[in-house]
């Protein structure tokens, strides 16, 4: 059986414009560079770490009410996600792609919570990105 190579890349790498951590996938520039050399186990471990980071950060602002509805909407709109990806990590992808087109998060199986309560998807994403970047940088520093 051939195993497909999976990458967290979402096609908008901000490391090319000088960021140490990519705003799209939350990987450090070294991790992006080294990704092709990682074996499958290392990639799987890194994907779990990235999902865990996204779940922790997004969970402060957002809650998944209906994971099946979220998945159906991701598929309906052709938004890239993995079947084994936790729903909150999938929600980060949804906001990245659809933040300006979504008006009602409940139609996507989501609701805002905490500091995110009542925010528009665009404002929620704007609050989420710097938090993801900060958490990703802390993850990088703790692994060195």
N, CA, C and O atoms as a MOPAC input file, in Angstrom:
PM7 MOZYME 1SCF
protein

 N      0.84100 1    -1.18500 1     0.00000 1
 C      0.00000 1     0.00000 1     0.00000 1
 C      0.88800 1     1.25000 1     0.00000 1
 O      1.83400 1     1.34400 1     0.78100 1
 N      0.58400 1     2.18400 1    -0.85900 1
 C      1.31900 1     3.43900 1    -0.93100 1
 C      0.63100 1     4.45500 1    -0.03000 1
 O     -0.58900 1     4.61600 1    -0.07500 1
 N      1.40700 1     5.12300 1     0.77100 1
 C      0.85200 1     6.12700 1     1.67700 1
 C      1.06300 1     7.50900 1     1.08500 1
 O      2.17000 1     7.86100 1     0.67800 1
 N      0.01000 1     8.27300 1     1.04100 1
 C      0.05400 1     9.62200 1     0.48100 1
 C      0.78700 1    10.56600 1     1.43500 1
 O      0.60400 1    10.49400 1     2.65100 1
 N      1.60000 1    11.43300 1     0.88800 1
 C      2.29900 1    12.42300 1     1.70000 1
 C      1.35100 1    13.57800 1     1.98700 1
 O      0.80000 1    14.19700 1     1.07700 1
 N      1.17400 1    13.85400 1     3.28100 1
 C      0.27400 1    14.92000 1     3.70300 1
 C      1.10800 1    16.08000 1     4.22200 1
 O      2.08300 1    15.88500 1     4.94800 1
 N      0.71900 1    17.27300 1     3.84700 1
 C      1.38300 1    18.47700 1     4.32400 1
 C      0.33600 1    19.42600 1     4.89300 1
 O     -0.77700 1    19.50800 1     4.37200 1
 N      0.68200 1    20.14100 1     5.95500 1
 C     -0.24300 1    21.14200 1     6.48900 1
 C     -0.25000 1    22.44200 1     5.69000 1
 O     -0.98500 1    23.37100 1     6.02500 1
 N      0.55300 1    22.51400 1     4.65000 1
 C      0.63000 1    23.72600 1     3.84000 1
 C     -0.74600 1    24.07600 1     3.27600 1
 O     -1.46500 1    23.20800 1     2.77900 1
 N     -1.10100 1    25.35900 1     3.36200 1
 C     -2.37900 1    25.81900 1     2.81900 1
 C     -2.18100 1    26.78000 1     1.65500 1
 O     -3.12700 1    27.42200 1     1.19800 1
 N     -0.93700 1    26.87300 1     1.18100 1
 C     -0.67600 1    27.64600 1    -0.01900 1
 C     -0.55800 1    29.14300 1     0.17000 1
 O     -0.66700 1    29.88700 1    -0.80500 1
 N     -0.34000 1    29.61200 1     1.38500 1
 C     -0.12300 1    31.03800 1     1.57500 1
 C      0.98300 1    31.24600 1     2.60600 1
 O      0.75400 1    31.78900 1     3.68700 1
 N      2.15300 1    30.81700 1     2.25700 1
 C      3.29400 1    30.80900 1     3.16500 1
 C      3.81100 1    32.21900 1     3.41900 1
 O      4.33400 1    32.87800 1     2.52100 1
 N      3.65600 1    32.66300 1     4.64800 1
 C      4.13800 1    34.00400 1     4.98800 1
 C      5.61600 1    33.98900 1     5.36300 1
 O      6.19300 1    35.05100 1     5.59900 1
 N      6.24200 1    32.82200 1     5.42400 1
 C      7.68300 1    32.79300 1     5.69000 1
 C      8.45400 1    33.36600 1     4.49900 1
 O      9.59100 1    33.81300 1     4.65000 1
 N      7.84100 1    33.35200 1     3.32800 1
 C      8.50300 1    33.92200 1     2.14300 1
 C      8.57200 1    35.44300 1     2.20100 1
 O      9.31700 1    36.06700 1     1.44600 1
 N      7.78900 1    36.03700 1     3.10300 1
 C      7.82800 1    37.49100 1     3.26300 1
 C      8.45100 1    37.89300 1     4.59900 1
 O      8.30100 1    39.02800 1     5.05100 1
 N      9.15700 1    36.93800 1     5.22800 1
 C      9.92400 1    37.26700 1     6.41900 1
 C      9.40200 1    36.77500 1     7.75000 1
 O     10.09500 1    36.93300 1     8.75500 1
 N      8.21700 1    36.18500 1     7.81500 1
 C      7.73200 1    35.64600 1     9.08500 1
 C      8.53800 1    34.40500 1     9.45400 1
 O      8.86200 1    33.59700 1     8.58500 1
 N      8.86400 1    34.24800 1    10.73700 1
 C      9.53000 1    33.02800 1    11.19800 1
 C      8.53800 1    31.86900 1    11.27500 1
 O      8.90200 1    30.71100 1    11.06900 1
 N      7.27900 1    32.19900 1    11.57400 1
 C      6.20900 1    31.20500 1    11.65300 1
 C      5.18000 1    31.55100 1    10.58300 1
 O      4.77500 1    32.70700 1    10.45300 1
 N      4.76200 1    30.55800 1     9.82600 1
 C      3.80300 1    30.77700 1     8.74200 1
 C      2.41100 1    31.08100 1     9.29200 1
 O      1.91300 1    30.37200 1    10.16600 1
 N      1.79900 1    32.12000 1     8.78300 1
 C      0.44200 1    32.49200 1     9.18700 1
 C     -0.60200 1    31.50000 1     8.67400 1
 O     -1.70000 1    31.40500 1     9.22300 1
 N     -0.25400 1    30.76900 1     7.62600 1
 C     -1.19100 1    29.81200 1     7.05500 1
 C     -1.22700 1    28.48400 1     7.78500 1
 O     -2.30300 1    27.98100 1     8.10800 1
 N     -0.05000 1    27.90500 1     8.05000 1
 C     -0.01700 1    26.54600 1     8.61800 1
 C      0.56200 1    26.49000 1    10.02600 1
 O      0.52800 1    25.43100 1    10.65300 1
 N      1.08700 1    27.58600 1    10.53600 1
 C      1.66000 1    27.69600 1    11.86700 1
 C      2.94600 1    26.87600 1    12.06400 1
 O      3.31900 1    26.56800 1    13.19600 1
 N      3.62000 1    26.52300 1    10.95500 1
 C      4.91700 1    25.85700 1    11.07700 1
 C      6.02600 1    26.89900 1    11.02900 1
 O      5.89000 1    27.94300 1    10.39200 1
 N      7.11100 1    26.60100 1    11.70500 1
 C      8.28900 1    27.44700 1    11.65800 1
 C      8.99000 1    27.23400 1    10.31900 1
 O      8.85500 1    26.17300 1     9.70900 1
 N      9.72600 1    28.22300 1     9.86800 1
 C     10.40500 1    28.15200 1     8.57100 1
 C     11.29300 1    26.90700 1     8.44700 1
 O     11.33900 1    26.28200 1     7.38700 1
 N     11.99600 1    26.54900 1     9.52600 1
 C     12.84000 1    25.34500 1     9.48500 1
 C     12.00700 1    24.08100 1     9.28000 1
 O     12.40600 1    23.17500 1     8.54800 1
 N     10.86000 1    24.03300 1     9.92600 1
 C      9.97500 1    22.86600 1     9.79300 1
 C      9.42000 1    22.77000 1     8.37400 1
 O      9.28400 1    21.67300 1     7.83300 1
 N      9.10400 1    23.90100 1     7.77800 1
 C      8.62700 1    23.91600 1     6.38500 1
 C      9.73500 1    23.41300 1     5.46300 1
 O      9.50600 1    22.57800 1     4.58800 1
 N     10.92200 1    23.93100 1     5.67700 1
 C     12.06200 1    23.52200 1     4.85000 1
 C     12.35500 1    22.02500 1     4.99200 1
 O     12.65500 1    21.35600 1     4.00300 1
 N     12.27000 1    21.50500 1     6.20900 1
 C     12.64800 1    20.11600 1     6.47500 1
 C     11.51800 1    19.11300 1     6.23100 1
 O     11.76400 1    17.90700 1     6.23500 1
 N     10.29900 1    19.57900 1     6.02200 1
 C      9.13600 1    18.69500 1     5.90200 1
 C      9.35200 1    17.53200 1     4.91500 1
 O      9.03900 1    16.39200 1     5.25900 1
 N      9.86800 1    17.77600 1     3.72000 1
 C     10.03700 1    16.65400 1     2.77700 1
 C     10.97900 1    15.55700 1     3.28400 1
 O     10.88400 1    14.41000 1     2.84700 1
 N     11.87200 1    15.89900 1     4.18900 1
 C     12.82200 1    14.90500 1     4.70800 1
 C     12.26500 1    14.11000 1     5.89100 1
 O     12.83300 1    13.08500 1     6.26700 1
 N     11.17400 1    14.56900 1     6.47200 1
 C     10.58400 1    13.84700 1     7.60700 1
 C      9.99800 1    12.52400 1     7.13500 1
 O      9.44000 1    12.43700 1     6.04100 1
 N     10.13000 1    11.49600 1     7.96700 1
 C      9.46500 1    10.23500 1     7.64000 1
 C      7.97800 1    10.36100 1     8.03500 1
 O      7.57300 1    11.34900 1     8.64800 1
 N      7.18700 1     9.35800 1     7.67800 1
 C      5.73900 1     9.44500 1     7.91200 1
 C      5.40100 1     9.61500 1     9.39200 1
 O      4.49000 1    10.36900 1     9.73400 1
 N      6.11900 1     8.92800 1    10.26600 1
 C      5.83700 1     9.04500 1    11.69800 1
 C      6.09800 1    10.46200 1    12.19900 1
 O      5.32600 1    10.99500 1    12.99600 1
 N      7.18800 1    11.07100 1    11.73000 1
 C      7.50400 1    12.44200 1    12.13600 1
 C      6.44400 1    13.40400 1    11.60600 1
 O      6.02500 1    14.31000 1    12.32700 1
 N      6.01400 1    13.22900 1    10.38700 1
 C      4.95100 1    14.09500 1     9.83700 1
 C      3.66500 1    13.94200 1    10.63600 1
 O      3.01200 1    14.92800 1    10.97600 1
 N      3.30800 1    12.68800 1    10.93300 1
 C      2.08600 1    12.45000 1    11.71700 1
 C      2.17200 1    13.14100 1    13.07400 1
 O      1.20600 1    13.75800 1    13.52300 1
 N      3.32800 1    13.03600 1    13.72500 1
 C      3.53300 1    13.67900 1    15.01800 1
 C      3.38900 1    15.19100 1    14.89300 1
 O      2.73600 1    15.82000 1    15.72600 1
 N      3.98300 1    15.77400 1    13.87600 1
 C      3.90300 1    17.22300 1    13.67500 1
 C      2.47000 1    17.66300 1    13.38100 1
 O      2.03800 1    18.71100 1    13.86100 1
 N      1.72700 1    16.87500 1    12.59800 1
 C      0.32000 1    17.21500 1    12.31000 1
 C     -0.49600 1    17.21200 1    13.59900 1
 O     -1.32500 1    18.09600 1    13.81400 1
 N     -0.26400 1    16.22100 1    14.45600 1
 C     -0.97200 1    16.15900 1    15.74000 1
 C     -0.62200 1    17.38300 1    16.58100 1
 O     -1.50100 1    17.97600 1    17.20500 1
 N      0.65400 1    17.76400 1    16.60100 1
 C      1.06600 1    18.95100 1    17.36500 1
 C      0.38700 1    20.21200 1    16.84000 1
 O     -0.08000 1    21.03900 1    17.62300 1
 N      0.33200 1    20.36000 1    15.52100 1
 C     -0.32500 1    21.53500 1    14.93400 1
 C     -1.81500 1    21.53900 1    15.23100 1
 O     -2.37900 1    22.58400 1    15.55900 1
 N     -2.46100 1    20.38100 1    15.11900 1
 C     -3.89000 1    20.29300 1    15.44200 1
 C     -4.13500 1    20.63100 1    16.90500 1
 O     -5.08800 1    21.34000 1    17.22900 1
 N     -3.28300 1    20.12800 1    17.78900 1
 C     -3.42200 1    20.38900 1    19.22200 1
 C     -3.30000 1    21.88400 1    19.50800 1
 O     -4.05400 1    22.43000 1    20.31300 1
 N     -2.35500 1    22.53800 1    18.85000 1
 C     -2.17500 1    23.97400 1    18.99300 1
 C     -3.44100 1    24.71200 1    18.53700 1
 O     -3.93500 1    25.58800 1    19.24600 1
 N     -3.95900 1    24.36300 1    17.37000 1
 C     -5.14500 1    25.03800 1    16.83000 1
 C     -6.36600 1    24.81100 1    17.71000 1
 O     -7.15300 1    25.73000 1    17.93400 1
 N     -6.52700 1    23.58800 1    18.21000 1
 C     -7.66600 1    23.28100 1    19.07900 1
 C     -7.58300 1    24.11700 1    20.36100 1
 O     -8.58500 1    24.68000 1    20.80200 1
 N     -6.40400 1    24.19400 1    20.94900 1
 C     -6.24200 1    24.95700 1    22.19300 1
 C     -6.54300 1    26.43600 1    21.97500 1
 O     -7.26200 1    27.05000 1    22.76400 1
 N     -6.00100 1    27.00000 1    20.91800 1
 C     -6.17600 1    28.44100 1    20.66700 1
 C     -7.60100 1    28.74700 1    20.20800 1
 O     -8.24400 1    29.64800 1    20.74700 1
 N     -8.09100 1    28.01300 1    19.23000 1
 C     -9.44300 1    28.27400 1    18.71500 1
 C    -10.50400 1    27.99500 1    19.77600 1
 O    -11.54500 1    28.65100 1    19.79800 1
 N    -10.24900 1    27.03000 1    20.65200 1
 C    -11.21400 1    26.67700 1    21.69300 1
 C    -11.48500 1    27.78600 1    22.68100 1
 O    -12.48500 1    27.74700 1    23.39800 1
 N    -10.60300 1    28.78500 1    22.73300 1
 C    -10.83700 1    29.94400 1    23.59700 1
 C    -11.85500 1    30.91100 1    22.99900 1
 O    -12.39600 1    31.76200 1    23.70600 1
 N    -12.11400 1    30.78200 1    21.70100 1
 C    -12.97600 1    31.72900 1    20.99500 1
 C    -14.17100 1    31.08400 1    20.30300 1
 O    -15.12200 1    31.76600 1    19.92300 1
 N    -14.11500 1    29.77900 1    20.14400 1
 C    -15.04800 1    29.09200 1    19.26000 1
 C    -15.36900 1    27.70600 1    19.80400 1
 O    -14.53400 1    27.07100 1    20.44800 1
 N    -16.58000 1    27.24900 1    19.54100 1
 C    -16.97700 1    25.89700 1    19.94800 1
 C    -17.66200 1    25.20900 1    18.78200 1
 O    -18.44700 1    25.82200 1    18.05800 1
 N    -17.35900 1    23.93500 1    18.60800 1
 C    -18.03100 1    23.14100 1    17.58200 1
 C    -19.28400 1    22.55400 1    18.20700 1
 O    -19.21800 1    21.79700 1    19.17500 1
 N    -20.42500 1    22.91400 1    17.63900 1
 C    -21.71400 1    22.43600 1    18.11000 1
 C    -22.11100 1    21.17200 1    17.34300 1
 O    -22.71700 1    20.25900 1    17.90400 1
 N    -21.76400 1    21.13200 1    16.06100 1
 C    -22.13300 1    20.01000 1    15.20500 1
 C    -20.99100 1    19.71900 1    14.22400 1
 O    -20.86600 1    20.36500 1    13.18400 1
 N    -20.16600 1    18.73200 1    14.58100 1
 C    -18.98900 1    18.39200 1    13.76500 1
 C    -19.38000 1    17.87200 1    12.38700 1
 O    -18.66900 1    18.10700 1    11.41100 1
 N    -20.50400 1    17.16700 1    12.30300 1
 C    -20.94700 1    16.65200 1    11.00900 1
 C    -21.36200 1    17.79200 1    10.07400 1
 O    -21.08300 1    17.75800 1     8.87500 1
 N    -22.02600 1    18.79300 1    10.63400 1
 C    -22.42800 1    19.95100 1     9.83000 1
 C    -21.18500 1    20.70200 1     9.35400 1
 O    -21.11300 1    21.11800 1     8.19800 1
 N    -20.22100 1    20.87300 1    10.23200 1
 C    -18.97300 1    21.55000 1     9.86300 1
 C    -18.29700 1    20.80400 1     8.71800 1
 O    -17.89800 1    21.40900 1     7.72300 1
 N    -18.17200 1    19.50000 1     8.86300 1
 C    -17.51100 1    18.70200 1     7.82600 1
 C    -18.27100 1    18.78800 1     6.49600 1
 O    -17.65900 1    18.91000 1     5.43500 1
 N    -19.59600 1    18.72500 1     6.55900 1
 C    -20.40800 1    18.81600 1     5.33900 1
 C    -20.18900 1    20.15900 1     4.64000 1
 O    -20.10400 1    20.21300 1     3.41300 1
 N    -20.10000 1    21.22700 1     5.40400 1
 C    -19.87800 1    22.55600 1     4.81900 1
 C    -18.46700 1    22.67200 1     4.24100 1
 O    -18.28000 1    23.27600 1     3.18400 1
 N    -17.48200 1    22.10100 1     4.92200 1
 C    -16.12100 1    22.11100 1     4.38600 1
 C    -16.09000 1    21.41200 1     3.03300 1
 O    -15.48700 1    21.90500 1     2.07900 1
 N    -16.74200 1    20.26600 1     2.96300 1
 C    -16.77900 1    19.51200 1     1.70900 1
 C    -17.58300 1    20.25200 1     0.64800 1
 O    -17.18100 1    20.29900 1    -0.51500 1
 N    -18.71300 1    20.82800 1     1.03900 1
 C    -19.56200 1    21.56500 1     0.10300 1
 C    -18.80800 1    22.72000 1    -0.55700 1
 O    -18.97800 1    22.99100 1    -1.74600 1
 N    -17.97900 1    23.38700 1     0.22900 1
 C    -17.24600 1    24.55300 1    -0.27500 1
 C    -15.83400 1    24.21000 1    -0.76000 1
 O    -15.08100 1    25.09900 1    -1.15800 1
 N    -15.47900 1    22.93200 1    -0.72800 1
 C    -14.17200 1    22.51200 1    -1.22000 1
 C    -13.00900 1    23.03500 1    -0.38600 1
 O    -11.93400 1    23.31400 1    -0.91800 1
 N    -13.22000 1    23.16500 1     0.90700 1
 C    -12.17000 1    23.64900 1     1.79800 1
 C    -11.34600 1    22.46100 1     2.26800 1
 O    -11.86600 1    21.50100 1     2.83600 1
 N    -10.06700 1    22.55300 1     2.01900 1
 C     -9.15300 1    21.46800 1     2.33000 1
 C     -9.14300 1    21.15200 1     3.82500 1
 O     -9.02000 1    22.04600 1     4.66200 1
 N     -9.27500 1    19.87700 1     4.13900 1
 C     -9.21200 1    19.40000 1     5.51500 1
 C     -8.88500 1    17.91000 1     5.48600 1
 O     -8.99600 1    17.25800 1     4.44800 1
 N     -8.48500 1    17.38800 1     6.63100 1
 C     -8.22200 1    15.95800 1     6.75300 1
 C     -9.35200 1    15.31800 1     7.53500 1
 O     -9.91700 1    15.93300 1     8.44000 1
 N     -9.68300 1    14.08200 1     7.18800 1
 C    -10.73600 1    13.37900 1     7.91300 1
 C    -10.38100 1    13.16400 1     9.38400 1
 O    -11.25700 1    13.17600 1    10.24800 1
 N     -9.08100 1    12.96500 1     9.66300 1
 C     -8.65800 1    12.73300 1    11.04700 1
 C     -8.36100 1    14.02300 1    11.80400 1
 O     -7.92900 1    13.98000 1    12.95500 1
 N     -8.58700 1    15.15200 1    11.17400 1
 C     -8.31600 1    16.45100 1    11.78600 1
 C     -9.42400 1    16.78600 1    12.78400 1
 O    -10.60400 1    16.66000 1    12.45400 1
 N     -9.06900 1    17.20900 1    13.99300 1
 C    -10.10300 1    17.58500 1    14.96300 1
 C    -10.98900 1    18.70700 1    14.42400 1
 O    -10.50700 1    19.58600 1    13.70900 1
 N    -12.26900 1    18.68500 1    14.75900 1
 C    -13.19300 1    19.69800 1    14.23000 1
 C    -12.76400 1    21.14500 1    14.48100 1
 O    -12.94400 1    21.98500 1    13.60000 1
 N    -12.20800 1    21.46000 1    15.63900 1
 C    -11.77800 1    22.84500 1    15.86400 1
 C    -10.62200 1    23.23200 1    14.95500 1
 O    -10.52200 1    24.38600 1    14.53900 1
 N     -9.75800 1    22.29400 1    14.64400 1
 C     -8.69000 1    22.56600 1    13.68900 1
 C     -9.28200 1    22.77900 1    12.29400 1
 O     -8.81300 1    23.63100 1    11.53900 1
 N    -10.30500 1    22.00600 1    11.96100 1
 C    -11.00600 1    22.20700 1    10.69200 1
 C    -11.67500 1    23.58000 1    10.66700 1
 O    -11.70700 1    24.23700 1     9.62700 1
 N    -12.20600 1    24.01200 1    11.80700 1
 C    -12.86800 1    25.31700 1    11.88600 1
 C    -11.87900 1    26.45000 1    11.60400 1
 O    -12.25600 1    27.47000 1    11.02700 1
 N    -10.62000 1    26.27900 1    12.00600 1
 C     -9.59500 1    27.27600 1    11.70100 1
 C     -9.44200 1    27.40700 1    10.18700 1
 O     -9.32100 1    28.51400 1     9.66200 1
 N     -9.44600 1    26.27200 1     9.49100 1
 C     -9.36500 1    26.29200 1     8.02200 1
 C    -10.59000 1    26.98700 1     7.42400 1
 O    -10.46700 1    27.78400 1     6.49300 1
 N    -11.75200 1    26.68500 1     7.95700 1
 C    -12.98100 1    27.31700 1     7.47500 1
 C    -12.89800 1    28.83300 1     7.60600 1
 O    -13.22300 1    29.55400 1     6.66300 1
 N    -12.46900 1    29.31700 1     8.75600 1
 C    -12.37000 1    30.76900 1     8.96200 1
 C    -11.31600 1    31.39000 1     8.06200 1
 O    -11.50500 1    32.49500 1     7.55400 1
 N    -10.21200 1    30.69100 1     7.86100 1
 C     -9.16200 1    31.22000 1     6.98900 1
 C     -9.69600 1    31.44700 1     5.58500 1
 O     -9.42400 1    32.47800 1     4.97000 1
 N    -10.45400 1    30.48800 1     5.08300 1
 C    -10.94300 1    30.56900 1     3.70500 1
 C    -12.23000 1    31.38600 1     3.58800 1
 O    -12.37700 1    32.18200 1     2.66100 1
 N    -13.15400 1    31.19300 1     4.51400 1
 C    -14.48800 1    31.76100 1     4.33100 1
 C    -14.86700 1    32.91900 1     5.21600 1
 O    -16.03300 1    33.31400 1     5.24500 1
 N    -13.91900 1    33.47500 1     5.93800 1
 C    -14.25100 1    34.50100 1     6.93200 1
 C    -15.01300 1    35.70200 1     6.37700 1
 O    -15.78200 1    36.32900 1     7.10600 1
 N    -14.81600 1    36.03300 1     5.10600 1
 C    -15.50200 1    37.19500 1     4.52900 1
 C    -16.82600 1    36.82800 1     3.86500 1
 O    -17.60800 1    37.70700 1     3.50400 1
 N    -17.07400 1    35.53300 1     3.70400 1
 C    -18.30900 1    35.10000 1     3.03700 1
 C    -19.33000 1    34.49700 1     3.98800 1
 O    -20.49700 1    34.34700 1     3.62700 1
 N    -18.91200 1    34.15100 1     5.18900 1
 C    -19.80500 1    33.52800 1     6.16100 1
 C    -20.48900 1    34.62100 1     6.98000 1
 O    -19.84300 1    35.53700 1     7.48800 1
 N    -21.79200 1    34.50400 1     7.09400 1
 C    -22.50200 1    35.47500 1     7.93000 1
 C    -23.03300 1    34.83600 1     9.21300 1
 O    -23.17800 1    35.51500 1    10.23000 1
 N    -23.32300 1    33.53500 1     9.16900 1
 C    -23.93000 1    32.86100 1    10.31400 1
 C    -23.15900 1    31.58000 1    10.60800 1
 O    -23.32600 1    30.57700 1     9.91500 1
 N    -22.31200 1    31.61600 1    11.63800 1
 C    -21.49100 1    30.45300 1    11.97500 1
 C    -22.31900 1    29.24200 1    12.38300 1
 O    -21.86300 1    28.10700 1    12.24700 1
 N    -23.52600 1    29.46900 1    12.87900 1
 C    -24.35700 1    28.32900 1    13.29100 1
 C    -24.69700 1    27.43100 1    12.10200 1
 O    -24.95600 1    26.24100 1    12.28200 1
 N    -24.69800 1    27.98700 1    10.89400 1
 C    -24.95600 1    27.17600 1     9.69700 1
 C    -23.77500 1    26.27300 1     9.35600 1
 O    -23.86200 1    25.42500 1     8.46700 1
 N    -22.66600 1    26.46800 1    10.07800 1
 C    -21.45000 1    25.68400 1     9.88500 1
 C    -21.15500 1    24.81100 1    11.10500 1
 O    -20.08200 1    24.21800 1    11.21300 1
 N    -22.12200 1    24.74000 1    12.02200 1
 C    -21.96000 1    23.91300 1    13.21500 1
 C    -21.06500 1    24.53300 1    14.26600 1
 O    -20.49400 1    23.82100 1    15.09200 1
 N    -20.93300 1    25.85900 1    14.24800 1
 C    -20.03200 1    26.55600 1    15.15700 1
 C    -20.75400 1    27.63500 1    15.94000 1
 O    -21.78300 1    28.15300 1    15.50600 1
 N    -20.19900 1    27.97300 1    17.11200 1
 C    -20.65600 1    29.13900 1    17.84800 1
 C    -19.46300 1    29.78800 1    18.53400 1
 O    -18.50600 1    29.11700 1    18.92300 1
 N    -19.54000 1    31.08900 1    18.67200 1
 C    -18.46500 1    31.82000 1    19.32600 1
 C    -18.64600 1    31.73800 1    20.83800 1
 O    -19.76500 1    31.64900 1    21.34400 1
 N    -17.51100 1    31.77200 1    21.54700 1
 C    -17.52600 1    31.72700 1    23.01400 1
 C    -16.46300 1    32.67700 1    23.54600 1
 O    -15.61400 1    33.15500 1    22.79400 1
 N    -16.51200 1    32.94800 1    24.84700 1
 C    -15.49500 1    33.76800 1    25.48900 1
 C    -15.32500 1    35.11400 1    24.80800 1
 O    -16.30600 1    35.78300 1    24.48500 1
 N    -14.08100 1    35.50700 1    24.59200 1
 C    -13.80000 1    36.79100 1    23.93400 1
 C    -14.28700 1    36.81800 1    22.48800 1
 O    -14.43600 1    37.89100 1    21.90400 1
 N    -14.53200 1    35.66000 1    21.91500 1
 C    -15.01600 1    35.59100 1    20.54200 1
 C    -16.51600 1    35.76700 1    20.41800 1
 O    -17.03200 1    35.92800 1    19.31200 1
 N    -17.22800 1    35.73900 1    21.54700 1
 C    -18.68900 1    35.80800 1    21.52800 1
 C    -19.16900 1    37.04400 1    20.78000 1
 O    -18.78300 1    38.17300 1    21.08300 1
 N    -20.02300 1    36.79200 1    19.79600 1
 C    -20.64400 1    37.87600 1    19.04700 1
 C    -19.80000 1    38.45400 1    17.92500 1
 O    -20.27800 1    39.31600 1    17.18800 1
 N    -18.57100 1    38.01000 1    17.77400 1
 C    -17.72500 1    38.54600 1    16.70400 1
 C    -18.13800 1    37.98300 1    15.35300 1
 O    -18.62300 1    36.85600 1    15.25600 1
 N    -17.94400 1    38.76900 1    14.33100 1
 C    -18.15000 1    38.29400 1    12.96400 1
 C    -17.04900 1    37.28000 1    12.64900 1
 O    -16.00800 1    37.28600 1    13.30600 1
 N    -17.25900 1    36.41800 1    11.66500 1
 C    -16.18700 1    35.48300 1    11.27700 1
 C    -14.88000 1    36.19300 1    10.91800 1
 O    -13.80300 1    35.70500 1    11.26200 1
 N    -14.95800 1    37.33400 1    10.23400 1
 C    -13.73700 1    38.07300 1     9.87500 1
 C    -13.02300 1    38.60100 1    11.11700 1
 O    -11.79900 1    38.50700 1    11.21600 1
 N    -13.77600 1    39.15400 1    12.05700 1
 C    -13.17600 1    39.66200 1    13.28500 1
 C    -12.64900 1    38.51900 1    14.15600 1
 O    -11.61400 1    38.65200 1    14.81000 1
 N    -13.36200 1    37.41300 1    14.15700 1
 C    -12.91900 1    36.23000 1    14.89100 1
 C    -11.58500 1    35.73100 1    14.33600 1
 O    -10.66900 1    35.41300 1    15.09400 1
 N    -11.48600 1    35.66700 1    13.01600 1
 C    -10.24500 1    35.23900 1    12.38100 1
 C     -9.11200 1    36.22900 1    12.69500 1
 O     -7.98000 1    35.82100 1    12.95700 1
 N     -9.42000 1    37.50800 1    12.66600 1
 C     -8.41000 1    38.52900 1    12.97300 1
 C     -7.90600 1    38.39500 1    14.40900 1
 O     -6.74100 1    38.69100 1    14.67700 1
 N     -8.74100 1    37.96400 1    15.31800 1
 C     -8.33100 1    37.74700 1    16.70300 1
 C     -7.56300 1    36.42600 1    16.82800 1
 O     -6.64600 1    36.30700 1    17.64000 1
 N     -7.93900 1    35.46700 1    16.04000 1
 C     -7.35300 1    34.12600 1    16.10700 1
 C     -5.92300 1    34.06500 1    15.57100 1
 O     -5.07000 1    33.41100 1    16.17200 1
 N     -5.65100 1    34.73100 1    14.45800 1
 C     -4.34900 1    34.61900 1    13.79600 1
 C     -3.18000 1    35.01100 1    14.70200 1
 O     -2.23500 1    34.23000 1    14.81500 1
 N     -3.19400 1    36.17600 1    15.35200 1
 C     -2.03900 1    36.49600 1    16.20500 1
 C     -1.88400 1    35.52500 1    17.37400 1
 O     -0.76600 1    35.26500 1    17.81700 1
 N     -2.98500 1    34.99400 1    17.87000 1
 C     -2.90600 1    34.01200 1    18.95200 1
 C     -2.29000 1    32.70500 1    18.45500 1
 O     -1.49000 1    32.08100 1    19.15200 1
 N     -2.66800 1    32.30200 1    17.25100 1
 C     -2.06100 1    31.11100 1    16.66700 1
 C     -0.56300 1    31.32100 1    16.45400 1
 O      0.24100 1    30.43200 1    16.73400 1
 N     -0.19800 1    32.48700 1    15.96300 1
 C      1.21100 1    32.79200 1    15.71700 1
 C      2.00700 1    32.77200 1    17.02800 1
 O      3.10700 1    32.22200 1    17.08300 1
 N      1.45400 1    33.36400 1    18.06300 1
 C      2.12500 1    33.38700 1    19.36600 1
 C      2.28700 1    31.96400 1    19.91900 1
 O      3.35300 1    31.60700 1    20.42000 1
 N      1.24200 1    31.17100 1    19.82500 1
 C      1.30600 1    29.79100 1    20.31800 1
 C      2.27700 1    28.95700 1    19.49500 1
 O      2.99100 1    28.11500 1    20.03900 1
 N      2.30800 1    29.18700 1    18.18400 1
 C      3.23600 1    28.44900 1    17.32400 1
 C      4.67800 1    28.81500 1    17.63600 1
 O      5.55500 1    27.95100 1    17.63700 1
 N      4.92400 1    30.07800 1    17.89700 1
 C      6.28600 1    30.49600 1    18.26100 1
 C      6.68100 1    29.88100 1    19.60500 1
 O      7.81000 1    29.41800 1    19.76700 1
 N      5.76300 1    29.87600 1    20.56000 1
 C      6.04900 1    29.25700 1    21.86000 1
 C      6.31300 1    27.75400 1    21.68800 1
 O      7.19100 1    27.20100 1    22.35100 1
 N      5.56400 1    27.10100 1    20.81100 1
 C      5.78200 1    25.67800 1    20.51900 1
 C      7.18700 1    25.45900 1    19.96300 1
 O      7.87900 1    24.52100 1    20.35900 1
 N      7.59600 1    26.31800 1    19.05400 1
 C      8.92100 1    26.20300 1    18.45200 1
 C      9.99800 1    26.39000 1    19.51300 1
 O     10.95400 1    25.61700 1    19.57000 1
 N      9.85000 1    27.39800 1    20.34300 1
 C     10.85500 1    27.67500 1    21.36500 1
 C     10.94700 1    26.55000 1    22.39400 1
 O     12.03100 1    26.24100 1    22.88800 1
 N      9.80400 1    25.93800 1    22.71400 1
 C      9.83200 1    24.85500 1    23.70200 1
 C     10.42100 1    23.56900 1    23.14500 1
 O     10.81900 1    22.68900 1    23.90800 1
 N     10.48100 1    23.45000 1    21.82000 1
 C     11.01700 1    22.22100 1    21.21600 1
 C     12.50100 1    22.34700 1    20.87600 1
 O     13.11500 1    21.39200 1    20.40100 1
 N     13.07200 1    23.52400 1    21.11800 1
 C     14.50500 1    23.68900 1    20.81000 1
 C     15.36100 1    23.58200 1    22.04300 1
 O     16.58400 1    23.69700 1    21.95700 1

